[in-house]
Coordinates of N, CA and C and ligand atoms in Angstrom, one line a residue:
T1480 N -19.3 0.0 6.7 CA -20.0 -0.7 5.7 C -19.8 -2.2 5.8
S1481 N -20.8 -3.0 5.6 CA -20.6 -4.4 5.6 C -21.1 -4.9 4.3
L1482 N -20.3 -5.9 3.7 CA -20.6 -6.5 2.4 C -22.0 -7.1 2.4
R1483 N -22.4 -7.7 3.4 CA -23.6 -8.4 3.6 C -24.8 -7.3 3.6
G1484 N -24.6 -6.3 4.3 CA -25.5 -5.3 4.4 C -25.8 -4.6 3.2
L1485 N -24.7 -4.3 2.4 CA -24.9 -3.7 1.1 C -25.5 -4.7 0.2
A1486 N -25.3 -5.7 0.2 CA -25.8 -6.8 -0.9 C -27.3 -6.8 -0.6
D1487 N -27.7 -6.8 0.8 CA -29.0 -6.9 1.1 C -29.9 -5.8 0.6
L1488 N -29.2 -4.5 0.8 CA -29.8 -3.4 0.4 C -30.1 -3.4 -1.2
L1489 N -29.0 -3.8 -1.9 CA -29.3 -3.8 -3.4 C -30.4 -4.8 -3.7
R1490 N -30.4 -6.0 -3.2 CA -31.3 -7.1 -3.5 C -32.8 -6.7 -3.2
S1491 N -32.9 -5.8 -2.0 CA -34.3 -5.3 -1.7 C -35.1 -4.6 -2.8
G1492 N -34.2 -4.1 -3.7 CA -34.9 -3.5 -4.7 C -35.6 -2.0 -4.5
K1493 N -35.1 -1.7 -3.2 CA -35.6 -0.3 -2.9 C -34.7 0.8 -3.5
I1494 N -33.5 0.4 -4.1 CA -32.7 1.6 -4.6 C -33.0 1.6 -6.2
S1495 N -33.7 2.6 -6.6 CA -34.0 2.6 -7.9 C -33.1 3.3 -8.7
E1496 N -32.6 4.4 -8.2 CA -31.9 5.3 -9.0 C -30.4 4.6 -9.4
E1497 N -30.2 4.7 -10.6 CA -29.0 4.0 -11.2 C -27.7 4.5 -10.6
T1498 N -27.4 5.9 -10.5 CA -26.2 6.4 -9.7 C -26.2 6.0 -8.4
R1499 N -27.2 5.7 -7.5 CA -27.1 5.3 -6.2 C -26.6 3.7 -6.2
R1500 N -27.1 3.1 -7.1 CA -26.8 1.6 -7.3 C -25.3 1.6 -7.5
E1501 N -25.0 2.3 -8.4 CA -23.4 2.4 -8.8 C -22.7 2.7 -7.5
R1502 N -23.1 3.6 -6.7 CA -22.3 4.0 -5.6 C -22.3 2.8 -4.6
L1503 N -23.3 2.2 -4.5 CA -23.3 1.0 -3.6 C -22.4 -0.1 -4.1
L1504 N -22.4 -0.3 -5.4 CA -21.6 -1.3 -6.0 C -20.1 -1.0 -5.7
G1505 N -19.8 0.4 -6.0 CA -18.4 0.8 -5.7 C -18.1 0.5 -4.2
L1506 N -18.9 0.9 -3.2 CA -18.7 0.4 -1.8 C -18.5 -0.9 -1.6
M1507 N -19.1 -1.7 -2.4 CA -19.0 -3.1 -2.3 C -17.7 -3.7 -2.6
A1508 N -17.2 -3.1 -4.0 CA -15.9 -3.4 -4.4 C -14.9 -3.0 -3.4
G1509 N -15.1 -1.9 -2.8 CA -14.1 -1.3 -1.9 C -14.0 -2.3 -0.6
E1510 N -15.2 -2.8 -0.3 CA -15.2 -3.6 1.0 C -14.4 -5.0 0.6
C1511 N -14.7 -5.5 -0.6 CA -14.1 -6.7 -1.0 C -12.6 -6.5 -1.1
G1512 N -12.0 -5.4 -1.7 CA -10.7 -5.0 -1.6 C -10.1 -5.2 -0.3
R1513 N -10.7 -4.4 0.8 CA -10.3 -4.4 2.1 C -10.0 -5.9 2.7
L1514 N -11.2 -6.6 2.5 CA -11.2 -8.0 3.0 C -10.1 -8.9 2.3
T1515 N -9.7 -8.7 1.1 CA -8.7 -9.3 0.4 C -7.3 -8.8 1.0
R1516 N -7.1 -7.6 1.2 CA -6.0 -7.0 1.8 C -5.7 -7.7 3.1
F1517 N -6.6 -7.7 4.0 CA -6.8 -8.3 5.3 C -6.3 -9.7 5.2
L1518 N -7.1 -10.6 4.4 CA -6.7 -11.9 4.4 C -5.3 -12.4 3.9
T1519 N -4.9 -11.4 2.8 CA -3.5 -11.7 2.4 C -2.5 -11.4 3.3
N1520 N -2.8 -10.3 4.1 CA -1.8 -10.0 5.2 C -1.6 -11.1 6.3
V1521 N -2.8 -11.6 6.6 CA -2.8 -12.6 7.6 C -2.2 -14.0 7.1
L1522 N -2.3 -14.3 5.9 CA -1.8 -15.5 5.3 C -0.3 -15.3 5.1
D1523 N 0.1 -14.2 4.6 CA 1.5 -13.8 4.5 C 2.3 -13.8 5.7
F1524 N 1.5 -13.1 6.8 CA 2.3 -13.2 8.1 C 2.5 -14.6 8.6
G1525 N 1.4 -15.5 8.4 CA 1.7 -16.8 8.8 C 2.9 -17.5 8.1
K1526 N 3.0 -17.2 6.9 CA 4.2 -17.8 6.0 C 5.5 -17.1 6.5
I1527 N 5.4 -15.7 6.6 CA 6.6 -15.1 7.1 C 7.2 -15.7 8.5
E1528 N 6.3 -15.9 9.2 CA 6.6 -16.5 10.7 C 7.3 -17.9 10.5
Q1529 N 6.9 -18.6 9.5 CA 7.3 -20.0 9.1 C 8.5 -20.0 8.1
N1530 N 8.9 -18.8 7.9 CA 10.1 -18.6 6.9 C 9.6 -19.4 5.6
A1531 N 8.4 -19.2 5.3 CA 7.8 -19.9 4.1 C 7.2 -19.1 3.0
K1532 N 7.4 -17.8 3.2 CA 7.0 -16.8 2.2 C 7.9 -16.7 1.0
V1533 N 7.5 -17.0 -0.2 CA 8.3 -17.1 -1.3 C 7.9 -15.9 -2.3
Y1534 N 8.8 -15.3 -2.8 CA 8.6 -14.1 -3.8 C 9.1 -14.6 -5.1
E1535 N 8.3 -14.2 -6.2 CA 8.9 -14.4 -7.6 C 9.2 -13.2 -8.3
L1536 N 10.5 -12.9 -8.4 CA 10.9 -11.8 -8.9 C 11.1 -11.8 -10.4
K1537 N 10.5 -10.8 -11.1 CA 10.5 -10.7 -12.5 C 10.6 -9.2 -13.0
E1538 N 11.0 -8.9 -14.1 CA 11.1 -7.6 -14.7 C 9.6 -7.1 -14.5
T1539 N 9.3 -6.1 -13.9 CA 8.0 -5.6 -13.5 C 7.8 -4.1 -13.8
A1540 N 7.0 -3.8 -14.6 CA 6.6 -2.3 -15.0 C 5.8 -1.7 -13.9
L1541 N 6.3 -0.7 -13.1 CA 5.8 -0.2 -11.9 C 4.7 0.8 -12.4
G1542 N 5.0 1.6 -13.4 CA 3.9 2.6 -13.8 C 2.4 2.1 -13.9
P1543 N 2.3 1.1 -14.8 CA 0.9 0.5 -14.7 C 0.4 -0.1 -13.4
L1544 N 1.3 -0.7 -12.6 CA 1.0 -1.2 -11.4 C 0.5 -0.1 -10.3
V1545 N 1.2 1.0 -10.4 CA 0.7 2.1 -9.4 C -0.5 2.6 -9.9
R1546 N -0.7 2.8 -11.3 CA -2.0 3.3 -11.7 C -3.2 2.4 -11.5
D1547 N -2.9 1.2 -11.7 CA -4.1 0.1 -11.3 C -4.4 0.1 -9.7
V1548 N -3.5 0.2 -8.9 CA -3.8 0.2 -7.5 C -4.6 1.6 -7.4
A1549 N -4.2 2.7 -7.8 CA -4.9 3.9 -7.6 C -6.4 3.9 -8.1
E1550 N -6.7 3.3 -9.2 CA -8.0 3.0 -9.7 C -8.9 2.2 -8.9
L1551 N -8.2 1.3 -8.3 CA -8.8 0.2 -7.4 C -9.3 1.1 -6.3
V1552 N -8.6 1.8 -5.6 CA -8.8 2.5 -4.4 C -9.9 3.6 -4.6
R1553 N -9.8 4.2 -5.7 CA -10.8 5.2 -6.1 C -12.2 4.5 -6.3
E1554 N -12.1 3.4 -6.9 CA -13.3 2.8 -7.2 C -14.1 2.3 -5.8
G1555 N -13.2 2.0 -5.0 CA -13.6 1.5 -3.7 C -14.2 2.7 -2.7
H1556 N -13.9 4.0 -3.2 CA -14.2 5.1 -2.3 C -15.1 6.1 -3.2
P1557 N -16.4 5.6 -3.5 CA -17.2 6.4 -4.4 C -17.6 7.8 -3.8
D1558 N -17.5 8.0 -2.4 CA -17.9 9.1 -1.8 C -16.8 10.2 -1.9
A1559 N -17.4 11.3 -2.0 CA -16.5 12.7 -2.3 C -15.6 12.6 -1.0
G1560 N -14.5 13.4 -1.1 CA -13.6 13.5 0.1 C -12.2 12.8 0.0
L1561 N -12.0 12.3 -1.1 CA -10.8 11.5 -1.4 C -10.2 12.1 -2.7
E1562 N -9.1 12.6 -2.6 CA -8.2 13.0 -3.7 C -7.0 12.2 -3.9
L1563 N -7.0 11.2 -4.8 CA -5.8 10.4 -4.9 C -5.1 10.6 -6.2
E1564 N -4.0 11.2 -6.2 CA -3.2 11.7 -7.2 C -2.1 10.7 -7.6
V1565 N -1.8 10.3 -8.9 CA -0.7 9.5 -9.0 C 0.2 10.4 -10.0
V1566 N 1.5 10.5 -9.6 CA 2.7 11.1 -10.2 C 3.5 10.0 -10.8
A1567 N 3.7 9.8 -12.1 CA 4.6 8.9 -12.7 C 5.1 9.4 -13.9
P1568 N 6.5 9.0 -14.2 CA 7.0 9.5 -15.5 C 6.3 8.7 -16.7
E1569 N 6.4 9.4 -17.7 CA 5.8 8.9 -19.1 C 6.7 7.6 -19.5
S1570 N 8.0 7.5 -19.4 CA 8.8 6.5 -19.8 C 8.7 5.3 -18.9
P1571 N 8.8 4.2 -19.4 CA 8.5 3.0 -18.5 C 9.4 2.8 -17.4
V1572 N 9.1 2.4 -16.1 CA 10.0 2.3 -15.0 C 9.9 0.8 -14.6
T1573 N 11.0 0.0 -14.8 CA 10.8 -1.4 -14.3 C 11.9 -1.8 -13.3
V1574 N 11.5 -2.7 -12.5 CA 12.3 -3.2 -11.4 C 12.2 -4.8 -11.5
R1575 N 13.2 -5.4 -10.9 CA 13.0 -7.0 -10.7 C 12.0 -7.1 -9.3
A1576 N 10.9 -7.4 -9.5 CA 9.9 -7.5 -8.2 C 8.9 -8.5 -8.5
D1577 N 8.3 -8.9 -7.4 CA 7.0 -9.8 -7.5 C 5.8 -8.8 -7.5
A1578 N 5.2 -8.8 -8.7 CA 4.2 -7.7 -8.9 C 3.1 -7.8 -7.8
D1579 N 2.6 -9.1 -7.5 CA 1.5 -9.2 -6.5 C 1.9 -8.7 -5.1
A1580 N 3.2 -9.0 -4.9 CA 3.7 -8.4 -3.5 C 3.8 -6.9 -3.3
V1581 N 4.2 -6.3 -4.5 CA 4.4 -4.9 -4.6 C 3.0 -4.2 -4.4
R1582 N 2.0 -4.9 -5.2 CA 0.7 -4.4 -5.2 C 0.2 -4.5 -3.7
Q1583 N 0.3 -5.6 -3.0 CA 0.0 -5.7 -1.7 C 0.5 -4.7 -0.9
A1584 N 1.9 -4.4 -1.0 CA 2.6 -3.4 -0.2 C 2.1 -2.0 -0.3
L1585 N 1.7 -1.6 -1.7 CA 1.1 -0.4 -2.1 C -0.1 -0.3 -1.4
L1586 N -1.1 -1.2 -1.6 CA -2.4 -1.2 -1.0 C -2.2 -0.9 0.4
N1587 N -1.5 -1.6 1.3 CA -1.2 -1.3 2.7 C -0.9 0.0 3.0
L1588 N 0.0 0.6 2.2 CA 0.3 2.0 2.3 C -0.8 3.1 2.2
V1589 N -1.4 2.7 1.0 CA -2.6 3.8 0.7 C -3.7 3.5 1.7
D1590 N -4.0 2.2 1.9 CA -5.0 2.0 3.0 C -4.8 2.8 4.4
N1591 N -3.5 2.8 4.7 CA -3.1 3.6 6.0 C -3.2 4.9 5.8
A1592 N -2.8 5.5 4.4 CA -2.9 6.9 4.3 C -4.4 7.4 4.3
L1593 N -5.2 6.6 3.9 CA -6.8 6.9 3.9 C -7.3 6.9 5.3
K1594 N -6.9 5.7 5.9 CA -7.6 5.4 7.4 C -7.1 6.4 8.3
Y1595 N -5.8 6.9 8.2 CA -5.3 7.7 9.3 C -5.3 9.2 8.9
S1596 N -6.2 9.5 7.9 CA -6.5 10.9 7.6 C -7.7 11.2 7.9
P1597 N -8.1 12.1 9.0 CA -9.3 12.4 9.1 C -9.8 13.6 8.3
G1598 N -11.1 13.6 8.0 CA -11.6 14.7 7.1 C -11.1 14.7 5.7
R1599 N -10.8 15.7 5.0 CA -10.6 15.6 3.8 C -9.2 14.9 3.4
K1600 N -9.3 13.9 2.6 CA -8.1 13.0 2.3 C -7.3 13.3 1.0
E1601 N -6.2 13.9 1.2 CA -5.4 14.2 0.0 C -4.1 13.2 0.0
V1602 N -4.1 12.2 -0.8 CA -3.1 11.2 -1.0 C -2.4 11.3 -2.3
T1603 N -1.2 11.3 -2.3 CA -0.4 11.3 -3.5 C 0.6 10.0 -3.5
V1604 N 0.5 9.3 -4.8 CA 1.3 8.2 -4.9 C 2.3 8.6 -6.0
D1605 N 3.4 8.6 -5.7 CA 4.6 9.2 -6.6 C 5.7 8.1 -6.9
L1606 N 5.7 7.9 -8.1 CA 6.8 6.9 -8.8 C 7.9 7.7 -9.3
A1607 N 9.2 7.5 -8.8 CA 10.3 8.4 -9.4 C 11.5 7.4 -9.6
A1608 N 12.1 7.4 -10.7 CA 13.3 6.5 -11.1 C 14.6 7.4 -11.0
G1609 N 15.3 7.0 -10.1 CA 16.8 7.6 -10.1 C 17.9 6.6 -10.7
P1610 N 19.1 7.0 -10.6 CA 20.1 6.1 -11.3 C 20.4 4.8 -10.4
D1611 N 20.1 4.9 -9.1 CA 20.5 3.8 -8.3 C 19.3 3.0 -7.7
A1612 N 18.3 3.8 -7.5 CA 17.0 3.2 -7.0 C 15.8 3.7 -7.6
V1613 N 14.6 3.0 -7.5 CA 13.4 3.5 -7.9 C 12.5 3.6 -6.6
V1614 N 11.8 4.6 -6.4 CA 11.1 4.8 -5.4 C 9.6 5.1 -5.5
I1615 N 8.7 4.4 -4.8 CA 7.2 4.8 -5.0 C 6.9 5.3 -3.4
T1616 N 6.4 6.8 -3.4 CA 6.2 7.4 -2.2 C 4.6 7.7 -2.1
V1617 N 4.2 7.2 -0.9 CA 2.8 7.4 -0.5 C 2.7 8.4 0.5
K1618 N 2.1 9.7 0.1 CA 2.1 10.6 1.0 C 0.6 11.1 1.4
D1619 N 0.4 11.3 2.8 CA -0.9 11.8 3.2 C -0.8 13.2 3.8
N1620 N -1.9 13.6 4.1 CA -2.1 14.8 5.0 C -2.8 14.6 6.3
G1621 N -2.5 13.4 6.8 CA -3.3 12.8 7.9 C -2.7 13.1 9.3
M1622 N -3.0 12.4 10.4 CA -2.6 12.5 11.7 C -1.2 12.5 12.1
G1623 N -0.3 11.9 11.3 CA 1.0 11.7 11.5 C 1.3 10.6 12.4
I1624 N 2.7 10.6 12.7 CA 3.2 9.4 13.7 C 4.1 10.1 14.8
A1625 N 3.7 9.8 16.0 CA 4.5 10.4 17.1 C 5.9 9.9 17.1
P1626 N 6.9 10.7 17.3 CA 8.2 10.2 17.2 C 8.7 9.0 18.0
G1627 N 8.0 8.8 19.0 CA 8.2 7.6 19.8 C 7.6 6.4 19.3
D1628 N 6.8 6.4 18.4 CA 6.1 5.4 17.7 C 7.0 4.9 16.4
R1629 N 7.7 5.7 15.9 CA 8.4 5.5 14.6 C 9.0 4.2 14.3
D1630 N 9.7 3.6 15.5 CA 10.3 2.2 15.4 C 9.3 1.2 15.6
K1631 N 8.2 1.4 16.2 CA 7.3 0.4 16.7 C 6.4 -0.1 15.5
I1632 N 6.1 1.0 14.6 CA 5.0 0.6 13.7 C 5.3 -0.6 12.8
F1633 N 6.6 -0.9 12.7 CA 6.7 -2.1 11.9 C 6.8 -3.4 12.6
E1634 N 6.4 -3.5 13.9 CA 6.3 -4.6 14.7 C 4.9 -5.0 14.3
P1635 N 4.8 -6.5 14.3 CA 3.6 -7.0 14.1 C 2.5 -6.5 15.3
F1636 N 1.3 -6.4 15.0 CA 0.2 -6.0 15.9 C 0.4 -4.7 16.6
F1637 N 1.5 -4.0 16.5 CA 1.5 -2.7 17.1 C 0.5 -1.7 16.4
R1638 N -0.2 -1.0 17.3 CA -1.0 0.0 16.7 C -1.0 1.2 17.8
S1639 N -0.8 2.4 17.2 CA -0.7 3.6 18.2 C -2.1 3.7 18.8
S1640 N -2.1 4.3 20.1 CA -3.5 4.5 20.6 C -4.4 5.6 19.8
Q1641 N -3.8 6.4 19.1 CA -4.5 7.3 18.2 C -5.1 6.5 17.1
A1642 N -4.3 5.5 16.5 CA -4.8 4.7 15.4 C -5.9 3.7 15.8
V1643 N -5.9 3.2 17.0 CA -6.8 2.4 17.6 C -8.2 3.3 17.7
A1644 N -8.1 4.4 18.3 CA -9.2 5.4 18.4 C -9.9 5.7 17.1
R1645 N -9.0 5.9 16.1 CA -9.5 6.4 14.9 C -10.1 5.1 13.9
A1646 N -9.5 4.1 13.9 CA -9.9 3.0 13.1 C -9.8 1.8 13.9
P1647 N -10.8 1.3 14.8 CA -10.8 0.4 15.7 C -10.5 -1.1 15.1
S1648 N -10.9 -1.2 13.8 CA -10.9 -2.6 13.2 C -9.5 -3.0 12.7
G1649 N -8.6 -2.2 12.7 CA -7.1 -2.5 12.2 C -6.7 -3.7 13.1
V1650 N -5.5 -4.3 12.4 CA -4.9 -5.5 13.0 C -3.4 -5.2 13.5
G1651 N -2.8 -4.4 12.7 CA -1.4 -4.0 13.0 C -0.5 -5.0 12.3
L1652 N -0.9 -5.5 11.1 CA 0.1 -6.4 10.3 C 0.5 -5.7 9.0
G1653 N 0.0 -4.7 8.6 CA 0.1 -4.2 7.2 C 1.6 -3.8 7.1
L1654 N 2.3 -3.0 7.9 CA 3.6 -2.5 7.7 C 4.6 -3.7 8.0
K1655 N 4.3 -4.6 8.9 CA 5.1 -5.8 9.0 C 5.4 -6.4 7.6
V1656 N 4.3 -6.7 6.9 CA 4.2 -7.4 5.7 C 4.9 -6.5 4.7
V1657 N 4.8 -5.1 4.7 CA 5.4 -4.2 3.8 C 6.9 -4.4 3.9
K1658 N 7.2 -4.4 5.2 CA 8.8 -4.5 5.4 C 9.3 -5.7 4.9
H1659 N 8.7 -6.9 5.2 CA 9.2 -8.2 4.7 C 9.2 -8.1 3.1
I1660 N 8.2 -7.7 2.5 CA 8.3 -7.6 1.1 C 9.6 -6.7 0.5
M1661 N 9.8 -5.6 1.2 CA 10.8 -4.7 0.7 C 12.2 -5.4 1.0
D1662 N 12.3 -6.0 2.0 CA 13.6 -6.6 2.6 C 13.8 -7.8 1.7
S1663 N 12.8 -8.4 1.0 CA 13.0 -9.6 0.1 C 13.2 -9.2 -1.2
H1664 N 13.4 -7.7 -1.5 CA 13.6 -7.2 -3.0 C 14.9 -6.5 -2.7
D1665 N 15.6 -6.6 -1.6 CA 16.9 -5.9 -1.3 C 16.6 -4.4 -1.2
G1666 N 15.2 -4.2 -0.8 CA 15.1 -2.7 -0.8 C 14.8 -2.3 0.6
R1667 N 14.2 -1.3 0.9 CA 13.7 -0.8 2.3 C 12.5 0.1 2.2
V1668 N 12.2 0.3 3.4 CA 10.9 1.3 3.6 C 11.3 2.5 4.3
T1669 N 11.0 3.7 3.8 CA 11.4 4.8 4.6 C 10.1 5.5 5.1
V1670 N 10.3 6.2 6.2 CA 9.0 6.9 6.9 C 9.5 8.4 7.2
E1671 N 8.7 9.3 6.8 CA 8.8 10.8 7.3 C 7.6 11.2 7.7
S1672 N 7.3 11.7 9.0 CA 6.1 12.1 9.4 C 6.2 13.2 10.4
E1673 N 5.2 14.1 10.4 CA 5.0 15.2 11.3 C 3.6 15.1 11.9
P1674 N 3.6 14.8 13.2 CA 2.4 14.7 13.9 C 1.5 15.9 13.6
G1675 N 0.2 15.6 13.3 CA -0.8 16.5 13.0 C -0.6 17.1 11.4
K1676 N 0.4 16.7 10.8 CA 0.6 17.3 9.5 C 0.4 16.2 8.4
G1677 N 1.0 15.0 8.7 CA 1.0 14.0 7.6 C 2.1 13.0 7.7
S1678 N 2.1 12.0 6.8 CA 3.3 11.1 6.7 C 3.5 10.7 5.3
A1679 N 4.8 10.3 5.0 CA 5.2 9.8 3.7 C 5.9 8.5 4.0
F1680 N 5.5 7.5 3.3 CA 6.2 6.2 3.4 C 6.8 5.9 2.0
G1681 N 8.1 5.5 1.9 CA 8.7 5.2 0.6 C 9.1 3.7 0.4
L1682 N 8.7 3.2 -0.7 CA 9.2 1.9 -1.0 C 10.3 2.0 -1.9
V1683 N 11.6 1.6 -1.5 CA 12.8 1.9 -2.2 C 13.2 0.6 -2.7
F1684 N 13.3 0.5 -4.2 CA 13.8 -0.6 -4.8 C 15.2 -0.3 -5.4
P1685 N 16.3 -1.1 -5.2 CA 17.6 -0.9 -5.9 C 17.4 -1.1 -7.4
R1686 N 18.2 -0.3 -8.1 CA 18.1 -0.6 -9.6 C 18.7 -1.9 -9.9
A1687 N 18.4 -2.5 -11.0 CA 18.8 -3.9 -11.4 C 20.3 -4.0 -11.3
R1688 N 20.8 -4.9 -10.4 CA 22.3 -5.1 -10.1 C 23.1 -5.5 -11.2
V1689 N 22.5 -6.6 -11.9 CA 23.2 -7.1 -13.2 C 23.6 -6.2 -14.1
E1690 N 22.7 -5.2 -14.3 CA 22.8 -4.2 -15.4 C 24.2 -3.4 -14.9
K1691 N 24.1 -2.9 -13.7 CA 25.3 -2.0 -13.4 C 26.6 -2.8 -13.1
E1692 N 26.7 -4.2 -12.7 CA 27.7 -5.0 -12.6 C 28.5 -5.0 -14.0
T1693 N 27.6 -5.4 -15.0 CA 28.3 -5.3 -16.3 C 28.8 -4.0 -16.8
R1694 N 28.4 -3.1 -16.2 CA 28.8 -1.8 -16.8 C 30.1 -1.3 -16.0
E1695 N 30.2 -1.9 -14.8 CA 31.4 -1.5 -13.9 C 32.6 -2.3 -14.5
P1696 N 33.9 -1.7 -14.4 CA 35.0 -2.5 -14.6 C 35.1 -3.6 -13.7
P1697 N 35.6 -4.9 -14.2 CA 35.6 -6.0 -13.5 C 36.5 -6.1 -12.2
F1698 N 37.6 -5.3 -12.2 CA 38.5 -5.3 -11.1 C 38.7 -3.7 -10.6
S1699 N 37.6 -3.1 -10.2 CA 37.6 -1.7 -9.8 C 38.4 -1.7 -8.4
S1700 N 39.2 -0.8 -8.2 CA 40.0 -0.6 -6.9 C 39.1 -0.3 -5.8
T1701 N 39.3 -1.0 -4.7 CA 38.6 -0.7 -3.5 C 39.7 -0.6 -2.2
Ligands
ATP2494 N1 -0.2 6.9 7.2 C1 -0.1 6.7 8.4 N2 -0.4 7.8 9.3 C2 -0.5 7.8 10.7 N3 -0.2 6.8 11.4 C3 0.1 5.6 10.5 C4 0.3 5.6 9.1 N4 0.5 4.2 8.7 C5 0.8 3.6 9.7 N5 0.5 4.2 11.0 C6 0.7 3.8 12.4 O1 1.3 2.4 12.2 C7 0.7 1.5 12.9 C8 0.9 0.2 12.1 O2 0.3 0.2 10.7 P1 -0.1 -1.2 10.2 O3 -0.5 -0.8 8.7 O4 1.0 -2.2 10.4 O5 -1.3 -1.7 11.0 P2 -3.0 -1.1 11.0 O6 -3.0 -0.1 9.8 O7 -3.1 -0.5 12.3 O8 -3.7 -2.4 10.8 P3 -3.8 -3.2 9.4 O9 -3.1 -4.6 9.7 O10 -5.1 -3.4 9.1 O11 -3.2 -2.5 8.1 C9 -0.8 1.9 12.8 O12 -1.8 1.4 13.7 C10 -0.5 3.4 13.0 O13 -0.4 3.6 14.3
MG2495 MG1 -2.6 -0.7 7.9

């Protein structure tokens, strides 16, 4: 789908049915989202290479952020065949984070989950808070990652041959940007995958250190 083509179609006046117009607008919104994700990755990668990417860490509520991203993605995929589920606790979960960056990281993971899942797409975004860490997991039932590719996928411009065959238009910058974002939050990215079955990527945020330090005795023995 191209933004231009969709706009032309809407403008032609040939689509009279309201539901079909709504669907086209949804597709356009999705296309705008993908373009924005792509441009942000390219600009951020440029800054990362120049050591000029700056993150602004603030107390950030992750529940609403995760739900917003899911809503955006659903809106951009008006066609059936996508089941995007969000699992998050009722109580607020906050970490020190750059909200825009976390949103970009999550969008990159969800985009991959959809892109590399042929056929029926079942994607779960799970937010879980433990005593030491908060984790956002994005799980898909897609094509999975070959064990030999596991370490390469975070390298800029790396794309597996299966990925290129399935989605020729990718760039290979998404996970590089995700990793930089998590490194800058003192966090990490985890990957679990079974070829042919699916993958799960985790964004792991350490729990606020200040809070912990004040709770610990000042001269604990080590
Ligand atoms: N959920 C997934 N399932 C299967 N393979 C994946 C998944 N996520 C990432 N990969 C593999 O890791 C590679 C790198 O992912 P990355 O997001 O960095 O780039 P991309 O998706 O190819 O392009 P883009 O820059 O547009 O995101 C992919 O090309 C694919 O081979
Ligand atoms: Mg990607």
